[in-house]
Short mmCIF file of C-alpha atoms in Angstrom, two decimals:
data_model
loop_
_atom_site.label_atom_id
_atom_site.label_comp_id
_atom_site.label_asym_id
_atom_site.label_seq_id
_atom_site.Cartn_x
_atom_site.Cartn_y
_atom_site.Cartn_z
CA MET A 286 -15.73 113.13 -68.44
CA LEU A 287 -13.44 111.54 -70.97
CA GLN A 288 -13.48 107.83 -70.30
CA PRO A 289 -10.89 105.44 -71.23
CA CYS A 290 -11.71 102.04 -73.29
CA ASN A 291 -11.84 99.04 -72.52
CA ARG A 292 -8.73 96.26 -73.25
CA PRO A 293 -9.74 93.46 -75.57
CA SER A 294 -8.60 91.23 -72.38
CA SER A 295 -11.83 93.06 -70.84
CA MET A 296 -14.44 92.28 -73.75
CA LYS A 297 -12.85 88.09 -73.61
CA LYS A 298 -13.27 88.42 -70.17
CA ASN A 299 -17.15 89.52 -70.63
CA ASN A 300 -17.36 87.44 -74.05
CA ASN A 301 -17.20 84.19 -71.97
CA ILE A 302 -19.29 85.38 -69.24
CA VAL A 303 -22.10 85.63 -71.53
CA CYS A 304 -21.33 82.06 -73.22
CA VAL A 305 -21.48 80.57 -69.66
CA LEU A 306 -24.41 82.47 -68.55
CA LEU A 307 -26.74 81.23 -72.25
CA LEU A 308 -25.09 77.39 -72.33
CA ALA A 309 -26.81 77.93 -67.93
CA LEU A 310 -30.33 79.68 -69.44
CA LEU A 311 -30.57 76.59 -72.06
CA MET A 312 -30.45 73.89 -68.91
CA LEU A 313 -32.87 75.61 -67.25
CA SER A 314 -35.04 76.29 -70.30
CA SER A 315 -35.72 72.64 -71.10
CA ALA A 316 -36.06 71.84 -67.59
CA ALA A 317 -39.24 74.09 -67.04
CA LEU A 318 -40.96 72.26 -70.40
CA ARG A 319 -44.32 70.21 -68.91
CA ALA A 320 -47.04 68.86 -70.40
CA GLN A 321 -50.25 70.74 -69.70
CA GLU A 322 -53.78 68.70 -69.34
CA ASP A 323 -56.60 69.41 -72.15
CA ILE A 324 -59.63 71.64 -70.96
CA LYS A 325 -62.30 69.39 -70.96
CA THR A 326 -65.28 71.62 -69.28
CA ASP A 327 -67.06 74.80 -70.65
CA ASN A 328 -67.78 75.00 -67.27
CA ILE A 329 -64.87 77.98 -67.01
CA ASN A 330 -64.90 82.27 -65.75
CA PRO A 331 -63.41 83.63 -68.31
CA TYR A 332 -62.77 86.82 -65.26
CA ARG A 333 -61.42 84.52 -63.73
CA VAL A 334 -58.07 83.47 -66.06
CA SER A 335 -54.58 84.33 -65.09
CA VAL A 336 -51.32 84.00 -68.01
CA ARG A 337 -48.34 82.96 -65.77
CA SER A 338 -44.66 83.14 -67.19
CA THR A 339 -41.39 82.23 -65.38
CA LEU A 340 -38.57 83.98 -67.88
CA TYR A 341 -34.69 83.53 -68.03
CA GLY A 342 -32.05 85.26 -69.47
CA VAL A 343 -29.03 87.10 -69.78
CA SER A 344 -28.22 91.21 -69.74
CA LEU A 345 -26.11 92.87 -71.01
CA LEU A 346 -25.24 95.80 -68.60
CA ASN A 347 -23.55 99.10 -68.66
CA ASN A 348 -23.25 101.06 -65.69
CA LEU A 349 -22.44 104.00 -64.24
CA ASP A 350 -22.82 105.32 -59.86
CA THR A 351 -20.47 108.50 -59.47
CA TYR A 352 -20.34 107.84 -56.17
CA LEU A 353 -18.66 104.88 -56.65
CA SER A 354 -16.24 105.91 -59.51
CA GLY A 355 -16.68 108.23 -62.77
CA TYR A 356 -16.41 105.71 -65.32
CA ASN A 357 -18.48 103.43 -66.83
CA TYR A 358 -19.03 99.39 -65.64
CA THR A 359 -19.97 96.98 -67.92
CA GLY A 360 -20.39 92.87 -67.70
CA ALA A 361 -23.44 90.97 -68.10
CA ALA A 362 -26.03 88.84 -66.00
CA VAL A 363 -28.40 86.40 -65.45
CA TYR A 364 -32.03 87.37 -65.37
CA LEU A 365 -34.86 86.19 -63.66
CA ASN A 366 -38.69 87.35 -64.63
CA HIS A 367 -41.66 86.68 -63.68
CA GLU A 368 -45.41 87.64 -64.95
CA THR A 369 -48.72 86.84 -63.68
CA MET A 370 -51.69 89.23 -65.66
CA ARG A 371 -55.50 88.41 -64.99
CA LYS A 372 -58.39 89.60 -66.73
CA ALA A 373 -61.34 91.45 -64.52
CA HIS A 374 -64.90 93.07 -65.84
CA THR A 375 -66.36 95.93 -64.57
CA GLY A 376 -69.90 97.34 -65.65
CA SER A 377 -68.96 97.18 -69.90
CA TYR A 378 -65.46 97.72 -69.61
CA ASP A 379 -62.75 94.91 -69.79
CA TRP A 380 -59.39 95.41 -67.68
CA LYS A 381 -55.97 93.14 -66.82
CA PHE A 382 -53.79 93.26 -64.12
CA GLN A 383 -50.49 92.43 -64.44
CA THR A 384 -47.98 91.91 -61.48
CA VAL A 385 -44.42 91.51 -63.13
CA THR A 386 -41.80 90.25 -60.90
CA ASP A 387 -37.47 90.76 -62.37
CA GLY A 388 -34.42 89.92 -60.46
CA LEU A 389 -30.71 89.84 -61.41
CA LEU A 390 -27.48 88.87 -60.84
CA GLY A 391 -24.21 90.28 -62.94
CA LEU A 392 -20.46 91.16 -62.55
CA THR A 393 -19.24 94.18 -64.70
CA SER A 394 -15.89 95.62 -65.22
CA LEU A 395 -13.56 98.51 -66.28
CA HIS A 396 -9.94 96.87 -66.72
CA SER A 397 -8.99 94.66 -62.95
CA THR A 398 -11.52 96.52 -61.35
CA SER A 399 -14.45 94.37 -61.17
CA GLN A 400 -18.08 95.74 -60.11
CA LEU A 401 -21.35 92.64 -58.44
CA THR A 402 -24.71 94.28 -59.80
CA ILE A 403 -28.04 92.73 -57.84
CA LEU A 404 -31.22 94.33 -58.90
CA LEU A 405 -34.72 93.74 -58.15
CA SER A 406 -37.64 94.83 -58.90
CA ARG A 407 -41.56 94.21 -58.59
CA SER A 408 -44.28 95.81 -60.49
CA TRP A 409 -48.39 96.58 -60.14
CA SER A 410 -49.97 97.40 -63.72
CA ALA A 411 -54.38 97.88 -63.78
CA TYR A 412 -55.06 98.35 -67.88
CA HIS A 413 -57.98 99.81 -69.33
CA THR A 414 -58.35 97.52 -72.82
CA PHE A 415 -59.18 98.71 -75.95
CA ARG A 416 -60.00 96.34 -78.99
CA VAL A 417 -59.53 97.31 -83.11
CA GLY A 418 -60.41 94.43 -84.78
CA GLU A 419 -60.42 91.40 -83.90
CA ARG A 420 -56.79 90.61 -83.50
CA LEU A 421 -55.55 93.53 -81.86
CA GLN A 422 -56.02 95.02 -78.28
CA LEU A 423 -54.15 98.19 -76.97
CA LEU A 424 -54.25 98.95 -73.01
CA ALA A 425 -53.56 101.78 -70.64
CA GLY A 426 -52.91 102.17 -67.37
CA ALA A 427 -50.97 103.34 -64.63
CA GLN A 428 -48.79 101.18 -62.73
CA ILE A 429 -47.23 101.06 -58.65
CA GLN A 430 -43.09 100.21 -59.72
CA VAL A 431 -40.55 99.60 -56.79
CA ALA A 432 -36.54 98.90 -56.98
CA GLY A 433 -33.78 98.86 -55.10
CA GLY A 434 -30.20 97.72 -55.63
CA VAL A 435 -26.96 97.26 -55.13
CA LEU A 436 -23.29 98.26 -56.66
CA TYR A 437 -20.59 97.25 -54.40
CA ILE A 438 -17.01 97.38 -56.24
CA PRO A 439 -14.46 95.90 -53.29
CA SER A 440 -10.53 97.06 -55.11
CA ASN A 441 -13.09 100.97 -53.37
CA GLY A 442 -10.21 102.91 -51.04
CA ASN A 443 -13.63 104.22 -49.48
CA ASN A 444 -17.19 103.97 -51.27
CA LEU A 445 -17.62 100.08 -51.30
CA VAL A 446 -21.73 100.13 -52.09
CA SER A 447 -23.82 101.53 -53.54
CA VAL A 448 -27.65 101.34 -51.95
CA LYS A 449 -30.41 101.99 -54.75
CA LEU A 450 -34.10 102.30 -53.26
CA ARG A 451 -37.21 103.80 -55.75
CA THR A 452 -40.53 103.99 -55.97
CA ALA A 453 -42.26 105.55 -58.49
CA LEU A 454 -45.97 105.86 -59.96
CA ALA A 455 -45.93 105.14 -63.56
CA ALA A 456 -47.68 105.44 -66.98
CA SER A 457 -48.25 101.95 -68.91
CA ILE A 458 -49.64 101.70 -72.41
CA MET A 459 -49.29 97.75 -73.86
CA ALA A 460 -50.11 96.86 -77.64
CA ILE A 461 -51.16 92.88 -77.87
CA TYR A 462 -51.49 90.94 -81.46
CA ARG A 463 -52.85 88.11 -82.21
CA PHE A 464 -51.92 86.82 -85.68
CA SER A 465 -51.45 82.82 -87.05
CA VAL A 466 -48.12 80.87 -88.61
CA ALA A 467 -49.17 77.05 -89.80
CA GLU A 468 -52.58 76.76 -87.85
CA ARG A 469 -51.50 77.93 -84.62
CA GLU A 470 -52.07 81.04 -82.92
CA CYS A 471 -48.60 83.52 -81.78
CA ILE A 472 -49.20 86.46 -79.33
CA ALA A 473 -47.08 89.46 -80.17
CA ARG A 474 -46.49 91.80 -77.30
CA TRP A 475 -45.58 94.92 -76.83
CA GLN A 476 -44.71 97.11 -73.81
CA ILE A 477 -43.59 100.19 -72.40
CA ASP A 478 -43.79 101.97 -68.21
CA VAL A 479 -42.53 105.40 -67.81
CA PRO A 480 -42.14 106.74 -64.43
CA LEU A 481 -43.23 109.82 -63.85
CA ALA A 482 -43.21 111.03 -59.86
CA GLY A 483 -41.86 108.90 -56.51
CA ILE A 484 -39.68 109.18 -53.93
CA MET A 485 -35.67 107.86 -54.02
CA PHE A 486 -33.26 107.70 -51.53
CA SER A 487 -29.42 109.00 -52.32
CA PRO A 488 -26.99 110.39 -50.20
CA GLN A 489 -24.66 113.15 -50.78
CA PHE A 490 -21.49 113.63 -52.57
CA GLY A 491 -18.57 113.01 -50.71
CA GLN A 492 -21.09 111.35 -47.58
CA SER A 493 -20.49 107.54 -46.62
CA TYR A 494 -23.09 105.60 -44.66
CA TYR A 495 -21.84 105.59 -41.52
CA GLU A 496 -23.00 109.81 -40.99
CA ILE A 497 -26.40 108.01 -42.13
CA PHE A 498 -26.79 105.02 -40.54
CA GLY A 499 -24.33 105.34 -37.66
CA LEU A 500 -24.62 109.89 -37.04
CA GLY A 501 -27.82 110.32 -38.25
CA ASP A 502 -27.28 112.52 -40.70
CA THR A 503 -30.10 112.00 -43.46
CA ASP A 504 -30.85 115.17 -44.32
CA GLY A 505 -31.66 115.67 -48.26
CA ILE A 506 -31.68 112.02 -48.57
CA VAL A 507 -35.34 110.95 -49.63
CA LYS A 508 -35.19 113.12 -52.91
CA PHE A 509 -38.40 113.62 -55.02
CA SER A 510 -37.78 111.71 -58.61
CA ASN A 511 -39.66 112.92 -61.74
CA PRO A 512 -38.89 112.96 -65.77
CA VAL A 513 -36.88 116.00 -64.96
CA ASN A 514 -34.28 114.84 -62.33
CA SER A 515 -34.87 110.70 -63.16
CA PRO A 516 -35.64 110.31 -66.63
CA SER A 517 -35.59 106.49 -66.92
CA TRP A 518 -37.87 103.95 -68.66
CA ARG A 519 -39.19 100.18 -69.23
CA HIS A 520 -39.53 98.46 -72.69
CA THR A 521 -40.69 95.20 -73.61
CA LEU A 522 -41.01 92.93 -76.60
CA SER A 523 -42.46 89.20 -76.43
CA LEU A 524 -42.98 86.33 -79.40
CA ASP A 525 -45.72 84.07 -77.71
CA VAL A 526 -45.66 80.52 -79.84
CA PRO A 527 -47.24 77.35 -79.20
CA VAL A 528 -44.60 74.47 -79.33
CA GLY A 529 -46.12 71.02 -79.21
CA ARG A 530 -48.14 71.41 -75.59
CA ASN A 531 -46.82 74.36 -74.55
CA THR A 532 -46.37 78.02 -75.14
CA LEU A 533 -43.03 79.19 -75.33
CA ARG A 534 -42.05 82.99 -74.70
CA VAL A 535 -39.26 84.43 -76.32
CA ALA A 536 -38.22 88.12 -75.33
CA TYR A 537 -36.31 91.35 -75.28
CA ILE A 538 -36.76 93.62 -72.01
CA ALA A 539 -34.52 97.07 -71.60
CA ASP A 540 -34.64 98.74 -68.49
CA LEU A 541 -33.11 102.45 -68.52
CA TYR A 542 -32.30 103.31 -65.54
CA GLN A 543 -31.48 107.02 -65.09
CA SER A 544 -30.69 109.54 -62.01
CA ARG A 545 -28.85 112.69 -61.64
CA VAL A 546 -29.98 114.01 -57.53
CA ASN A 547 -27.58 115.51 -54.71
CA SER A 548 -24.62 116.18 -57.23
CA LEU A 549 -24.35 112.64 -58.21
CA ARG A 550 -25.76 110.57 -61.88
CA THR A 551 -26.28 106.98 -62.47
CA HIS A 552 -27.81 105.31 -64.89
CA LEU A 553 -27.97 101.80 -64.96
CA TYR A 554 -28.65 100.13 -68.18
CA SER A 555 -29.86 96.16 -68.80
CA HIS A 556 -30.21 95.14 -72.48
CA SER A 557 -31.95 91.51 -70.81
CA PHE A 558 -32.58 88.78 -73.46
CA ALA A 559 -35.58 85.87 -71.63
CA LEU A 560 -36.73 82.58 -72.81
CA GLY A 561 -39.72 80.53 -70.62
CA PHE A 562 -42.79 79.20 -71.07
CA SER A 563 -46.08 80.29 -70.46
CA ARG A 564 -49.30 79.44 -69.25
CA THR A 565 -53.38 80.12 -68.68
CA ILE A 566 -54.77 79.14 -65.47
CA TYR A 567 -58.61 78.46 -65.61
CA LYS A 568 -60.60 78.98 -62.14
CA VAL A 569 -63.62 76.48 -63.06
CA LYS A 570 -65.74 75.39 -59.92
CA ASN A 571 -64.49 73.15 -58.03
CA ASN A 572 -61.86 75.31 -57.92
CA ASP A 573 -59.48 73.42 -59.68
CA PRO A 574 -56.72 75.41 -61.97
CA ILE A 575 -56.92 73.87 -65.41
CA LYS A 576 -53.63 74.42 -67.23
CA ALA A 577 -53.97 75.99 -71.15
CA CYS A 578 -51.85 75.65 -73.94
CA SER A 579 -52.76 79.65 -75.53
CA PRO A 580 -51.78 82.21 -73.15
CA TYR A 581 -54.34 85.41 -72.91
#
């Protein structure tokens, strides 16, 4: 299907949105800066350690949902990411458990038509750790994903809203590499998550939500997803850099979701650039958390 080109006025509008979002990001990041205490005890259990980070960022969006429109909508969004990583130990094996929560609120447009985008997701991962030398760790594991959201075009004549709900079991791999710059230990990380099987909600082509929820016509609205009808993936690149008494994290997160079910096509592409601070929480005998600078 041929798609019309965006007008220059639309591009200027998106550029202005990005500038405002970047300014808000800098303000939030500066507010997140906080001093952290030094470790003054050796009474730390290494398997009761968790790394927590909160990132604020901006996202570039590209949405297509043929339930609402046959054209791509592009724009920008504000982005929030919160992650917890903790260690565990079973026998002679080291494990890591990760929980990630993402939120995105964006505005996309095509000519004079606007689309509101709200997306939320949460994932739980378990990894087995393979150490390669002193600096490199390779992780492989499984992940449970839950995601939902809403696309809303107020100017549409019939279908105004498209609801997105899905859950999946995914494979996840990660590489963590430590290196030093000016006697400061930095950590680079790469991660990719690929959904393998799950279920998703999708109306039939031309079916309204009134038919589903008002008249009870629910045949075929729950579909099994797999890499054939929903080839999707997510990858993350992050860098942790000690800054003063804090650890700054800079990240790029690409979330690329696609589906083709019930004669409907969807893609939700987001490229997020985020920064924030990470901290390591240690548990000691008196159960008081001690904050430290170096993650992992």
